[in-house]
Coordinates of C-alpha atoms and ligand atoms in Angstrom, one line a residue:
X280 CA 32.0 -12.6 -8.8
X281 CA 32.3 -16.6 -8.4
X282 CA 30.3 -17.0 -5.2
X283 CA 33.0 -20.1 -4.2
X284 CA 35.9 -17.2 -3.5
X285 CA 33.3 -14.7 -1.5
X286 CA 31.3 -17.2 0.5
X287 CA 34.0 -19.8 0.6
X288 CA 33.8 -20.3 4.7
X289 CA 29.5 -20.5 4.2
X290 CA 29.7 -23.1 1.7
X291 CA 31.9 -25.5 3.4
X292 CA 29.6 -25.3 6.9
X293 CA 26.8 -25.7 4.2
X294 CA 28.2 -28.6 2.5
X295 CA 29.1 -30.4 5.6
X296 CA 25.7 -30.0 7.5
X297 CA 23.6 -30.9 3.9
X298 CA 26.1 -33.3 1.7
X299 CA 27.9 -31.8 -1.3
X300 CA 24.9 -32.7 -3.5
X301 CA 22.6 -30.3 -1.7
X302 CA 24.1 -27.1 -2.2
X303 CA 23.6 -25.8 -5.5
X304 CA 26.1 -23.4 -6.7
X305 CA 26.2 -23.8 -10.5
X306 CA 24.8 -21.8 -12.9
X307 CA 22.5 -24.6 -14.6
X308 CA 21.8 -26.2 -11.4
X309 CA 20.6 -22.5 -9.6
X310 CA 18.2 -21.2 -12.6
X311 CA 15.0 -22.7 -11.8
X312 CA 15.0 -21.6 -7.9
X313 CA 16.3 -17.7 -9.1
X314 CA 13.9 -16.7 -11.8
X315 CA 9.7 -16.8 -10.8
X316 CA 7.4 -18.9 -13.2
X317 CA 6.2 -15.8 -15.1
X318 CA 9.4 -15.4 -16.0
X319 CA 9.3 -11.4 -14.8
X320 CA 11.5 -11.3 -11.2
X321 CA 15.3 -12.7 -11.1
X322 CA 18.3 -12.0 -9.0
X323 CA 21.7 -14.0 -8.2
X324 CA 22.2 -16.3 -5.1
X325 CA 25.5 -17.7 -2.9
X326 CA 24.1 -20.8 -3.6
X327 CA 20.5 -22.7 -3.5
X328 CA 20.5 -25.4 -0.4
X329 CA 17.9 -28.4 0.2
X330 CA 17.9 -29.5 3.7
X331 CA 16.1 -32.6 4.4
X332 CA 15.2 -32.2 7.9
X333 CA 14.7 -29.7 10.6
X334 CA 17.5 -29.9 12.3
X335 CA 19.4 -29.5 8.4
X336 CA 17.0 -26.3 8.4
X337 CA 18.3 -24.5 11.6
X338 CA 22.1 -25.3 10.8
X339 CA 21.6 -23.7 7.5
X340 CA 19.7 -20.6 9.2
X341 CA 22.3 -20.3 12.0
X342 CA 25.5 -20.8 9.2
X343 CA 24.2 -18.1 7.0
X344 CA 22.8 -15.7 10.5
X345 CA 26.7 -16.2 11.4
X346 CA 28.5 -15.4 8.0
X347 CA 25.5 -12.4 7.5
X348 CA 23.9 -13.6 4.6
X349 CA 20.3 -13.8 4.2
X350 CA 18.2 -16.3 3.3
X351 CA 15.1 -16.3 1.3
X352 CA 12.5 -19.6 2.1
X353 CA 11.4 -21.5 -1.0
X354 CA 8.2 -24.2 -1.5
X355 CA 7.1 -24.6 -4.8
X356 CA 7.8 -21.2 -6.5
X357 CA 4.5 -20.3 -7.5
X358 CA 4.5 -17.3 -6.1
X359 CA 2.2 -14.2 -8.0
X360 CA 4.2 -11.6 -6.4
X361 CA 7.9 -12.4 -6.5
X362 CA 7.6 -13.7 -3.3
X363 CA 9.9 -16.4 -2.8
X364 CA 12.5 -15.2 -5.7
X365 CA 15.7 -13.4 -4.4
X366 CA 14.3 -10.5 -6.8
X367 CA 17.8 -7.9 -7.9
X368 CA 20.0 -9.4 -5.6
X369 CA 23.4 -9.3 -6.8
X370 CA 26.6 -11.1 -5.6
X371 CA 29.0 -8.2 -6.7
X372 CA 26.8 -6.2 -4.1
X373 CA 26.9 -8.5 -1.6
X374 CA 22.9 -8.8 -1.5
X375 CA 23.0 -12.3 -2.8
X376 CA 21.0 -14.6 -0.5
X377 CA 20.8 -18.1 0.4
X378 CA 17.8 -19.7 -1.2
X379 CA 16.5 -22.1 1.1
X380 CA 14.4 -24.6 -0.7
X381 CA 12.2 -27.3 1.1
X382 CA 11.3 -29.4 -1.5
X383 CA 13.3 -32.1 0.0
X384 CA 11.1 -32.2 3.4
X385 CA 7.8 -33.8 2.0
X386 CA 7.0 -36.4 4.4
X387 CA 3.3 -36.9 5.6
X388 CA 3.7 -37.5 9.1
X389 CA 0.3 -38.6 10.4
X390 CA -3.0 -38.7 9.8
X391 CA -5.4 -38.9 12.7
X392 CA -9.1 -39.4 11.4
X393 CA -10.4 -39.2 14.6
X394 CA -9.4 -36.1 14.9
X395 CA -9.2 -35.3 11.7
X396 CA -6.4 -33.9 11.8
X397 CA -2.9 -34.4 9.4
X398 CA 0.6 -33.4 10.3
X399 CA 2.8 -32.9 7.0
X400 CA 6.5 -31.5 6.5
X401 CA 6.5 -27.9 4.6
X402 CA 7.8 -29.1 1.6
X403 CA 4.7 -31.3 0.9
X404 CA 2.9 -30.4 -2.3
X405 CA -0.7 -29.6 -1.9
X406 CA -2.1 -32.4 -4.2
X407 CA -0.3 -34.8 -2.4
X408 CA -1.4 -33.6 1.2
X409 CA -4.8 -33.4 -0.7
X410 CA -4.3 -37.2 -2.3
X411 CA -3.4 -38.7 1.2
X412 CA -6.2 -36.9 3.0
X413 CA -8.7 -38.4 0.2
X414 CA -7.3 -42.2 0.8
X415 CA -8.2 -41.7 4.5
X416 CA -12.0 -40.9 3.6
X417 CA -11.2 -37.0 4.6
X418 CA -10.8 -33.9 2.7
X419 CA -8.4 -31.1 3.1
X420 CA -10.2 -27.8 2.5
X421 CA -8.2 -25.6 0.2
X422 CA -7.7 -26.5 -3.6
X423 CA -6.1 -23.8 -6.6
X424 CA -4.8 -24.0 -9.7
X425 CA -1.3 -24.6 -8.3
X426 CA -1.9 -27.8 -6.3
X427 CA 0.3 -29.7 -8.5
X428 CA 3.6 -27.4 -7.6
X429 CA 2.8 -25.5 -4.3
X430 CA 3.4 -26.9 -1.2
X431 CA 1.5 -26.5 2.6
X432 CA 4.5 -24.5 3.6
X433 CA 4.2 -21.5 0.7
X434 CA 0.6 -22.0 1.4
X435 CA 0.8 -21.5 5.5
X436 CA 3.2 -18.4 4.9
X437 CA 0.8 -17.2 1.8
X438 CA -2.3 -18.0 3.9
X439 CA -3.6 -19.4 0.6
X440 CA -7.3 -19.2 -0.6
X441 CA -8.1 -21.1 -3.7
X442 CA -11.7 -21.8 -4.9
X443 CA -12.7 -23.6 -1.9
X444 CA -12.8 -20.5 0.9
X445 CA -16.4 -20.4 0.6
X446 CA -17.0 -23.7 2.4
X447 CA -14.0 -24.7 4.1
X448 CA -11.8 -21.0 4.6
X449 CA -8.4 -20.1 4.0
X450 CA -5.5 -21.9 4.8
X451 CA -5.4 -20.0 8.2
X452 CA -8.5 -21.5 9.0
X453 CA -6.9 -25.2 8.3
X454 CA -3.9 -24.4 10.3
X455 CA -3.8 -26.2 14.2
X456 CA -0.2 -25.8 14.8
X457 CA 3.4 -25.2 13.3
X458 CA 6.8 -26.2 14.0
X459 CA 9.2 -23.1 12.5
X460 CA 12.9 -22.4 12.5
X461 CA 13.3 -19.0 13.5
X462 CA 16.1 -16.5 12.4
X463 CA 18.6 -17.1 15.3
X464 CA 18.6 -21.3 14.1
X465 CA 16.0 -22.3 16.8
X466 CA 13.2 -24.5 16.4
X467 CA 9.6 -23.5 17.8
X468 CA 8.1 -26.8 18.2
X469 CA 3.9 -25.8 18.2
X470 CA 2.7 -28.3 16.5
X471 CA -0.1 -28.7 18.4
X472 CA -3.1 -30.6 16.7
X473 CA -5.7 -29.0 19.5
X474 CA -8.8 -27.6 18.3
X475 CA -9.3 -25.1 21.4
X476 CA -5.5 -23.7 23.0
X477 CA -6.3 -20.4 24.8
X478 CA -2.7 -20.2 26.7
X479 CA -1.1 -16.8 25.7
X480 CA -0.8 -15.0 22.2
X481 CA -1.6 -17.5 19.7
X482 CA 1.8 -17.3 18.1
X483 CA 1.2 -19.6 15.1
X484 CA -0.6 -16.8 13.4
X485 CA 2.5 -14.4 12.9
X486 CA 3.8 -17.1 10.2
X487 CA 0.8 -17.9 8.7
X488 CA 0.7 -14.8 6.0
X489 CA 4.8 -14.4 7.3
X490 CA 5.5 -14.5 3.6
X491 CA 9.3 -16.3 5.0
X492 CA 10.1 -12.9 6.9
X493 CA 9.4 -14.0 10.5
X494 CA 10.9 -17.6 10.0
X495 CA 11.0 -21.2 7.9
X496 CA 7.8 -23.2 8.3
X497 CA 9.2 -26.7 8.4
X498 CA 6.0 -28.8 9.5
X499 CA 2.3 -28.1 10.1
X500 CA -0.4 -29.3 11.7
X501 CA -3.9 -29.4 9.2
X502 CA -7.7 -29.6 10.0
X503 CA -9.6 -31.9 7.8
X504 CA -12.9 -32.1 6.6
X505 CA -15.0 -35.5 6.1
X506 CA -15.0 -36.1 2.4
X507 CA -17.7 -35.1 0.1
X508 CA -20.2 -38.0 -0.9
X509 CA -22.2 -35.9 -3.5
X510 CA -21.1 -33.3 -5.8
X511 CA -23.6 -31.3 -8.5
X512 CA -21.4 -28.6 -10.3
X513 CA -23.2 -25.6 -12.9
X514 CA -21.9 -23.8 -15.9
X515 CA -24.2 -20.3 -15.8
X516 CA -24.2 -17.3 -17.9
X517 CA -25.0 -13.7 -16.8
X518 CA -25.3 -10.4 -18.4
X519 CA -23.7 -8.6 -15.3
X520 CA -22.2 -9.0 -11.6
X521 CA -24.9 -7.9 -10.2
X522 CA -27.3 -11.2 -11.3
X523 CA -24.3 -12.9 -9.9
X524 CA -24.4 -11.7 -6.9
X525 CA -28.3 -11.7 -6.6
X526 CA -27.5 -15.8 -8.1
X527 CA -25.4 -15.9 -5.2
X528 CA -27.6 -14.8 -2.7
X529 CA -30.0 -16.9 -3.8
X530 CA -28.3 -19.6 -4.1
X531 CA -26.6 -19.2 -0.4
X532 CA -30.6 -19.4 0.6
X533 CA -31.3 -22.4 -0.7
X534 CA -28.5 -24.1 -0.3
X535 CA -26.6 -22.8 3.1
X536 CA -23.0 -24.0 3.2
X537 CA -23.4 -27.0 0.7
X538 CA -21.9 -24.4 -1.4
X539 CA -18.5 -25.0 -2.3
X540 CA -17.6 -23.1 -5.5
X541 CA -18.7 -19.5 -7.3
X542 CA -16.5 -18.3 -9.3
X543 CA -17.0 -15.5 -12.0
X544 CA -15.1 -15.3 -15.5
X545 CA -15.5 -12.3 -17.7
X546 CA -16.4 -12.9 -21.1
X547 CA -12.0 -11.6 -22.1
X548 CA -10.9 -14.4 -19.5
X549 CA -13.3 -16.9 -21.4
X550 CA -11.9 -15.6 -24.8
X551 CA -8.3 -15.9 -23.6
X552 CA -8.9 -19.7 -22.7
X553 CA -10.6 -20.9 -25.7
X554 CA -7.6 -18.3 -27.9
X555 CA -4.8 -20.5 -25.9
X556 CA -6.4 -23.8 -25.4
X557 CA -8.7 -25.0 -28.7
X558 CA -9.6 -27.9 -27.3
X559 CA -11.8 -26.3 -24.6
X560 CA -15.4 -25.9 -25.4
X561 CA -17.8 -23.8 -23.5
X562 CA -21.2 -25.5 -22.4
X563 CA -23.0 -21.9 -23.0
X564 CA -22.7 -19.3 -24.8
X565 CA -19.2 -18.0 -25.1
X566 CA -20.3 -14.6 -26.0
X567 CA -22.2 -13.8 -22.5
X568 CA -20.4 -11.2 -20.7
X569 CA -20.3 -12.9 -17.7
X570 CA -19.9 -16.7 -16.6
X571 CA -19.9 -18.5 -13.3
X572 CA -19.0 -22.1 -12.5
X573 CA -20.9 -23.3 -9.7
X574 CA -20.4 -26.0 -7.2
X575 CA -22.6 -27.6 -4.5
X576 CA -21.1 -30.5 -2.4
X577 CA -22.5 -32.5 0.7
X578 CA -21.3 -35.7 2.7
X579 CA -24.5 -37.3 2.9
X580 CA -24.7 -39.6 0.0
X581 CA -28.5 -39.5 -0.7
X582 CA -28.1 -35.9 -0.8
X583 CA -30.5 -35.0 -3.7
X584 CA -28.1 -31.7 -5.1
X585 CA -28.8 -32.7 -8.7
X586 CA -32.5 -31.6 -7.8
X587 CA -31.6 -28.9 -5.3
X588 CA -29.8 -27.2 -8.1
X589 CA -32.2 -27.6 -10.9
X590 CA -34.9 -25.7 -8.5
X591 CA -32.1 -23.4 -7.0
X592 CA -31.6 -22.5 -11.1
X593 CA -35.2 -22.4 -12.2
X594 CA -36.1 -20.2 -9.8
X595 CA -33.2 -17.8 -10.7
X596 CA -34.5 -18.3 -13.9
X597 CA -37.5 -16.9 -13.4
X598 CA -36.4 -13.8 -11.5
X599 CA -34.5 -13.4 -14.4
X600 CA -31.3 -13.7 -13.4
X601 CA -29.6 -16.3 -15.2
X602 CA -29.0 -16.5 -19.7
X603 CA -28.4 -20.2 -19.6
X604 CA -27.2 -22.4 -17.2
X605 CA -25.7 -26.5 -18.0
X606 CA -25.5 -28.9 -15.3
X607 CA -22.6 -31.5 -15.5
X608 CA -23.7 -34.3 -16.1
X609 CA -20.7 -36.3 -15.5
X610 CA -17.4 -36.7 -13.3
X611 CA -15.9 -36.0 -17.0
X612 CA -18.0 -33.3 -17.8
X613 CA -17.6 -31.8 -14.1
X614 CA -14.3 -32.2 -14.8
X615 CA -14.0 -30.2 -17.7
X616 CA -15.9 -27.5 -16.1
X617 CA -13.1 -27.3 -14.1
X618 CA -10.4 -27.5 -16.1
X619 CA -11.8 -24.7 -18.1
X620 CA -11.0 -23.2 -15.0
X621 CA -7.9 -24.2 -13.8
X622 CA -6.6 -22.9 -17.5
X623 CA -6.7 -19.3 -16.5
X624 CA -3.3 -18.8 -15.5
X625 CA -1.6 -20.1 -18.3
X626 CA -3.9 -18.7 -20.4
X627 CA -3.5 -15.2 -19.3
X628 CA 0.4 -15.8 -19.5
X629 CA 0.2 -16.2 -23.5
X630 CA -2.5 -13.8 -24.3
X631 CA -1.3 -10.6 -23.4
X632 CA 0.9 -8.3 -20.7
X633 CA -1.7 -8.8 -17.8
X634 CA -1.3 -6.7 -14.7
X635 CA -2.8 -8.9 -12.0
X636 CA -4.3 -7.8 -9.2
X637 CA -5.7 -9.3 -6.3
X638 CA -8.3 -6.9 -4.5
X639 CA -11.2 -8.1 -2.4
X640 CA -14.3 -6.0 -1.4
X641 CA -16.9 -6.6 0.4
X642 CA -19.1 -9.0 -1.4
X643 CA -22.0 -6.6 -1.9
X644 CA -19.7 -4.2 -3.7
X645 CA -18.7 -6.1 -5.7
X646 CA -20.2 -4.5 -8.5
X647 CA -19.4 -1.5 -7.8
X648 CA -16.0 -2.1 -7.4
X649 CA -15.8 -3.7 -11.0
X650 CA -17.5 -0.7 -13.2
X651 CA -15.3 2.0 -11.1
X652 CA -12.2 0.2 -11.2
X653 CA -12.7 -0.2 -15.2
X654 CA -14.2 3.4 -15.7
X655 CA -10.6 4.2 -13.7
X656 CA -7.7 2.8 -15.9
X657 CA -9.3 2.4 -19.0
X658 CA -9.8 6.6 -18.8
X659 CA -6.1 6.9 -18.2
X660 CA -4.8 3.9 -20.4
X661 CA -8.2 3.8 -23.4
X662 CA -5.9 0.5 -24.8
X663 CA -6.9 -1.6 -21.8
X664 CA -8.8 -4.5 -21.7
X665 CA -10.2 -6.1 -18.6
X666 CA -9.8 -9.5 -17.6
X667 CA -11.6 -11.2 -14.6
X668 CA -11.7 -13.6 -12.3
X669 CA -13.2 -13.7 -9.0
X670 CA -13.2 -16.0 -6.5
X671 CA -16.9 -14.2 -5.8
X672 CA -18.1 -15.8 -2.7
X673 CA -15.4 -14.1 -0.8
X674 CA -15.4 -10.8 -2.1
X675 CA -11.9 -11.4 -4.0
X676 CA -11.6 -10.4 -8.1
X677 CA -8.4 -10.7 -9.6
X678 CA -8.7 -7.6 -12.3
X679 CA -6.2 -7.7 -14.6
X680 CA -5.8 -4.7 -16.9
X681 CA -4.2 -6.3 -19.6
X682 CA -1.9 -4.9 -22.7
X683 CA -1.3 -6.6 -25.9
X684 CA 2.4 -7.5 -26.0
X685 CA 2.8 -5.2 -28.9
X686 CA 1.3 -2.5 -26.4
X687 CA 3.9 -3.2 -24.0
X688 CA 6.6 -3.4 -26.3
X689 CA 6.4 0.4 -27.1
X690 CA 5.7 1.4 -23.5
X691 CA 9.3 3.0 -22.6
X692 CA 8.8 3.6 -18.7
X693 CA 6.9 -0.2 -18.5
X694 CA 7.6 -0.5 -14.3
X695 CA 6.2 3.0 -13.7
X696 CA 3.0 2.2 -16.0
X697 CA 2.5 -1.3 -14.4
X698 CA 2.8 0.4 -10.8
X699 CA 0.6 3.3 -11.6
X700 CA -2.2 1.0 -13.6
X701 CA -2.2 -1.2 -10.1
X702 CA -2.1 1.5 -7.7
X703 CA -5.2 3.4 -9.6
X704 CA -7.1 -0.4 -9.1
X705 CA -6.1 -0.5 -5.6
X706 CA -7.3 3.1 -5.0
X707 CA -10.7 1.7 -6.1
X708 CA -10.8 -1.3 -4.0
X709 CA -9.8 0.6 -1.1
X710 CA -11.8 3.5 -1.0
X711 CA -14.5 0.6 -0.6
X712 CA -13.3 -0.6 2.8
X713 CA -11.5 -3.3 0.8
X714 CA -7.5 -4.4 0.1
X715 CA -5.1 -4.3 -2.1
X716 CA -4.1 -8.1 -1.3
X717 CA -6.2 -10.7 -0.9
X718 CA -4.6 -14.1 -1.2
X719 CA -1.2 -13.8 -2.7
X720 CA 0.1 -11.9 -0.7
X721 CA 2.8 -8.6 -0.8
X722 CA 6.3 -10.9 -1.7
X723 CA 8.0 -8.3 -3.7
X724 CA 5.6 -6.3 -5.9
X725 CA 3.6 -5.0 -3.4
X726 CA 5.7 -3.6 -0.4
X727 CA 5.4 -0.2 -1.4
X728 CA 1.3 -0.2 -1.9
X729 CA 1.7 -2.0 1.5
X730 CA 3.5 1.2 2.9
X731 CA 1.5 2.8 1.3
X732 CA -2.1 2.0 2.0
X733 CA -1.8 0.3 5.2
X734 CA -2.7 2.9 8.6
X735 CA 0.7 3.9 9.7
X736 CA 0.3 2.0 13.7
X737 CA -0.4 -1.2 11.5
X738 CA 2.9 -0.3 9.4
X739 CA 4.5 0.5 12.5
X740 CA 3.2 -2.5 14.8
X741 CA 4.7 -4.4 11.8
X742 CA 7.9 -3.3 11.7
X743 CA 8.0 -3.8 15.6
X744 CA 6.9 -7.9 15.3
X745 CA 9.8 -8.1 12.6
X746 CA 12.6 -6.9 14.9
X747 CA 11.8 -8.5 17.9
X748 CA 11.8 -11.8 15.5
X749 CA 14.4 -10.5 13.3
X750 CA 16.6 -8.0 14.5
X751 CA 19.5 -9.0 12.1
X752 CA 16.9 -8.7 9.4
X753 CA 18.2 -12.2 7.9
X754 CA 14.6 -13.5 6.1
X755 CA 13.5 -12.8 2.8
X756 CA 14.9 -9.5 2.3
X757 CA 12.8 -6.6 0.5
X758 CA 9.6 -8.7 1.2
X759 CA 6.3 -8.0 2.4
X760 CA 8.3 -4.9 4.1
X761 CA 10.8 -2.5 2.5
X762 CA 14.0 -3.0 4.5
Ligands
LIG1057 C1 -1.6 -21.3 -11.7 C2 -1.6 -20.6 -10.3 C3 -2.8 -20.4 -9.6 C4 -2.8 -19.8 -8.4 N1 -4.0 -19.7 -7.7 C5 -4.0 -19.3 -6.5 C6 -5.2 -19.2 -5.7 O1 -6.3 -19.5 -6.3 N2 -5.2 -18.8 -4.4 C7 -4.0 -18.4 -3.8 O2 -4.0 -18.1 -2.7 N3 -2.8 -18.5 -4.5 C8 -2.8 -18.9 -5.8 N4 -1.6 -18.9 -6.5 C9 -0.4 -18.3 -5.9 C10 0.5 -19.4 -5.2 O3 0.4 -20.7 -5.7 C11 0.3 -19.4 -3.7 O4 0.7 -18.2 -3.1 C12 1.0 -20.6 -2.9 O5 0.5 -20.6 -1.6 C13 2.5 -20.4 -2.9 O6 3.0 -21.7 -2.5 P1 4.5 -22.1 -2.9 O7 4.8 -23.3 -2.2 O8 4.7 -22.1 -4.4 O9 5.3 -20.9 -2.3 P2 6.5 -20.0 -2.9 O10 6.0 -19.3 -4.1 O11 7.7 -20.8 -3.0 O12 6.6 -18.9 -1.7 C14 5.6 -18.0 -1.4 C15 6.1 -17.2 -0.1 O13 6.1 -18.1 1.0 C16 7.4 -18.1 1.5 N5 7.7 -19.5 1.9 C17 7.5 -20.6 1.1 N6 7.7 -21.7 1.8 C18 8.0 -21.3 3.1 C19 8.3 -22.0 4.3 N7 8.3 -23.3 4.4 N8 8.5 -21.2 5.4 C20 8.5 -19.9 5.4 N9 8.2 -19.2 4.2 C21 8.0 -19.9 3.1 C22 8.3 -17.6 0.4 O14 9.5 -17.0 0.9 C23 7.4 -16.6 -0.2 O15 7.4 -15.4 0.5 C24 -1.6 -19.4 -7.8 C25 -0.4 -19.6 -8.5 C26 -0.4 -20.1 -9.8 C27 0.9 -20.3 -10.5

C-alpha cells in the first residue's frame, strides 16, 4: 500500500509543521531509519520525520496521537535490541508507525563549569557532547564503542553504561534534568540542572531506561566531571576470571576510585579481532585465555599512576595472579589498547552468528556465573563457542554463544534456537540474583524474557506507569512491553 493514499491527511499536517524536506516517505530516502545496524530487525513506516525543535516534536506527536498512528523515537540507531526500529510493522496492516528521528536537534545549549553542568538537545551525538565538555576543561562520564553514532537522547532512554561505569556511573547517574514531549503533544519542561531537588516523585527517572515508551526526550541536563590530568592504562593476561576478579580487588585496594577501566576479553573475542582486523597486534600473549585492559585515571597532574600501577601489578604478580601484563607507554600505544577494544562489535558482526547477551551478576559471581552459563548451552548446543566481554567492574558480561554462519544456515527453526540459547543464559544469570539486561536494554528482543522473568507486581506496576502516561498506547509499540 502507498503510504501517500492511507495517511494522506497525516502527511500534509506533517509537512506543514516540518517543511516538505523533512518528511521522508520514499523508499531510498526511509531505509537507513527502518532496518537496525546488524542488519537483523526491519519493518515499514508512514513516513520517517526530522523535527528540528521541540515545539516541531509535540506537533508531530499530537498529529500522529490525532490520526492514531504511532510513533517510534529515533537517536542514532545503535540500538542491540531492536529498540528504536519499527520491528514487523506493516502498512497493509495498518501497524506502520511514524519514525521520529532527532538527529536534527543537536544543539549544545550550555555549559556551566561552575556547576559543571551541560545542557544538550537529544539529538546530540555522544562524541560531540563528549568533545565540547573536553574544550571546557570537563569531562562527561560515560564513553562506548558507539560514541561516534549514538546520541544523549538514546543514551538517557537506554540509561547507557559503556566502559566508564566504574568511575563515573551510568548515564542515570549523569542525568540532572529532562525536558520530554509526552504522548498527548505536551512538553514537560524539567530541565533542572540542581544537584539536590527533593519536591515530589522524581519524575525524570521514568524516562531514563523509558526505551521511547513513556515519551520523546528532546533536551537533557548532564553532570560533568573535571577532566582527567593523568592517565596510566595496562594490557594483562590471566588464565581465569577468578585472578581477574582477585586483580580487581586488588587493584580497587590500591588504587580506590582512580580506577576507570576493567574490562575482560576472552581469548575467542581476542581471536575474532585479530581474524577481522590484521592490523591489530596484541601486547601479550594472544593465546591466554583471559585478557583485561586496565585503566587508572586522576585529575591531579603529579599524580604518579605510572608507578602506582607498576607496584599495583608486581604485587599481583607475586600472588600469582597475573601471566603478563604491558603498560602503555604512549597516548598511541594507550590508544591502541583501546581500539583493540572498541573493535569488538564489528568484529563479532563478521565472525560468526553471535547471540548477544547482556547479563550482569553480582561482581563476586562472576565466575560462577561464566563456567555455569557455558556448562548450560554448550550441553544443549556442543557446536557453541563462547565469546566474552565484560564490562567486569560492574558485574555486566556480554556472553555471546556464537554459531558459525554455516551453523546457522542449516538451523531450520533459527528464532526458536536464538530465544531458547538466550533464555537458558538468562536462567543462569538469574538464578544468581542477577538480570537478564544490563545496559541495552529490552527494545524488541527482550519483552518476552521481560514478562517473563520480572516478579509479576513489577510487570504489573509497569504496565500501570504506561497507561497513566500512555493510555492510547501511541510510543514505540511492542517495546520494552508486549502490547
Ligand atoms: C558498537 C556498539 C557498542 C555499544 N556499546 C554499548 C555499551 O558499551 N554500553 C551501552 O549501554 N550500550 C552500548 N551499545 C548500544 C547502544 O549504542 C546504546 O543503547 C545507546 O544508548 C543507544 O543510543 P542511540 O542514540 O543509538 O539510540 P537508538 O538506538 O536510536 O534508540 C534506543 C532506544 O531509545 C529510544 N530513543 C532514542 N532516542 C530517544 C529520545 N530522544 N527520546 C525517547 N526515546 C528515545 C528508542 O526508541 C529506542 O527504544 C553499543 C552499540 C554499538 C553499535
Amino acid at each position: 500500500m502507498n503510504p501517500s493514499s492511507s495517511h494522506a491527511e497525516l502527511l500534509a499536517t506533517l509537512r506543514q509543521h516540518l517543511g516538505e524536506s523533512h518528511v521522508l516517505t520514499l523508499a531510498q530516502e526511509v531505509a537507513p531509519f527502518v532496518e537496525d545496524w546488524r542488519g537483523r530487525y526491519r519493518g515499514e513506516v508512514v513516513a520517517v520525520v526530522q523535527p528540528a525543535s521541540t515545539a516541531e516534536v509535540a506537533a508531530v506527536v499530537k498529529a500522529c496521537a490525532q490520526a492514531g498512528v504511532k510513533v517510534v523515537p529515533q537517536g542514532g540507531h545503535t540500538s542491540m535490541v531492536g529498540g528504536a526500529t519499527p520491528v514487523g510493522a506493516r502498512l497493509s496492516e495498518g501497524s506502520a508507525p511514524v519514525v521520529l528521528s532527532l538527529r536534527r536537534m543537536s544543539r549544545i545549549r550550555e555549559i556551566d563549569t561552575i556547576g559543571n553542568t551541560l545542557v544538550a538537545e537529544a539529538g546530540c551525538v555522544l562524541q560531540t557532547l563528549q568533545e565540547a565538555a573536553q574544550a571546557h576543561g570537563r569531562l562527561y562520564g560515560v564513553t562506548f564503542g558507539a560514541q561516534g553514532s549514538c546520541q544523549i537522547g538514546g543514551n538517557v532512554s537506554t540509561n547507557a553504561g559503556g566502559t566508564g561505569v566504574l568511575k563515573y556511573g551510568n548515564t542515570r547517574e549523569q542525568v540532572l534534568g529532562l525536558e520530554v514531549v509526552l504522548p498527548d503533544g505536551r512538553i514537560w519542561n524539567g530541565l533542572r540542572t540542581l544537584r539536590k531537588d527533593n519536591a515530589g516523585y522524581n519524575l525524570k527517572h521514568l524516562f531514563i531506561g523509558g526505551e521511547g515508551t513513556l515519551g520523546i526526550v528532546t533536551a537533557v541536563a548532564l553532570r560533568l566531571h573535571p577532566q582527567p590530568a593523568v592517565t596510566t592504562t595496562a594490557w594483562l593476561t590471566l588464565d581465569d576470571v577468578s585472578q581477574a576478579l582477585n586483580c580487581l580487588a586488588t587493584l580497587q585496594s590500591i588504587a580506590g576510585d582512580r580506577i576507570a577501566g576493567f574490562e575482560l576479553l576472552n581469548r575467542a573475542q581476542l581471536q575474532a579481532v585479530l581474524a577481522t582486523f590484521p592490523d591489530i597486534r596484541l601486547p601479550t600473549d594472544p593465546d591466554a585465555p583471559y585478557a583485561v585492559l586496565v585503566e587508572l585515571s586522576d585529575t591531579y597532574a603529579k599524580a604518579n599512576l605510572q608507578g602506582l600501577l607498576e607496584d599495583a601489578l608486581s604485587q599481583l604478580s607475586e600472588q600469582g595472579l597475573l601471566r603478563d601484563a604491558a603498560l602503555a607507554a604512549s597516548d598511541t600505544q594507550r590508544a591502541a589498547f583501546w581500539h583493540i577494544r572498541h573493535s569488538i562489535s564489528e568484529a563479532n558482526r563478521k565472525s560468526g552468528m553471535g547471540l548477544s547477551t547482556d547479563v550482569a551478576v553480582p561482581v563476586k559471581s562472576l565466575a560462577m556465573f561464566i563456567n555455569e552459563a557455558s556448562r548450560a548451552v554448550q550441553a544443549r548446543w556442543p557446536e557453541l563457542d563462547i565469546v566474552l566481554v565484560s564490562h567486569m567492574g560492574d558485574g555486566n558480561v556480554h556472553f555471546i554463544p556464537r554459531f558459525s554462519f554455516e551453523q546457522w544456515a542449516r538451523i531450520p527453526n533459527q528464532a526458536e534456537v536464538a530465544d531458547a540459547v538466550r533464555a537458558t543464559v538468562h536462567d543462569v544469570a538469574v538464578a544468581l540474583g542477577g538480570t537478564f539486561s544490563a545496559e541495552h536494554g529490552v527494545g524488541h528482543v527482550l519483552v518476552d524474557e521481560l514478562a517473563r522473568l520480572r516478579p509479576p507486581l513489577e510487570l504489573e506496576l509497569m504496565h500501570r506507569v504506561r497507561q497513566a502516561l500512555d493510555p492510547q498506547a501511541l510510543m514505540n509499540p511492542n517495546k520494552l512491553l508486549a502490547h
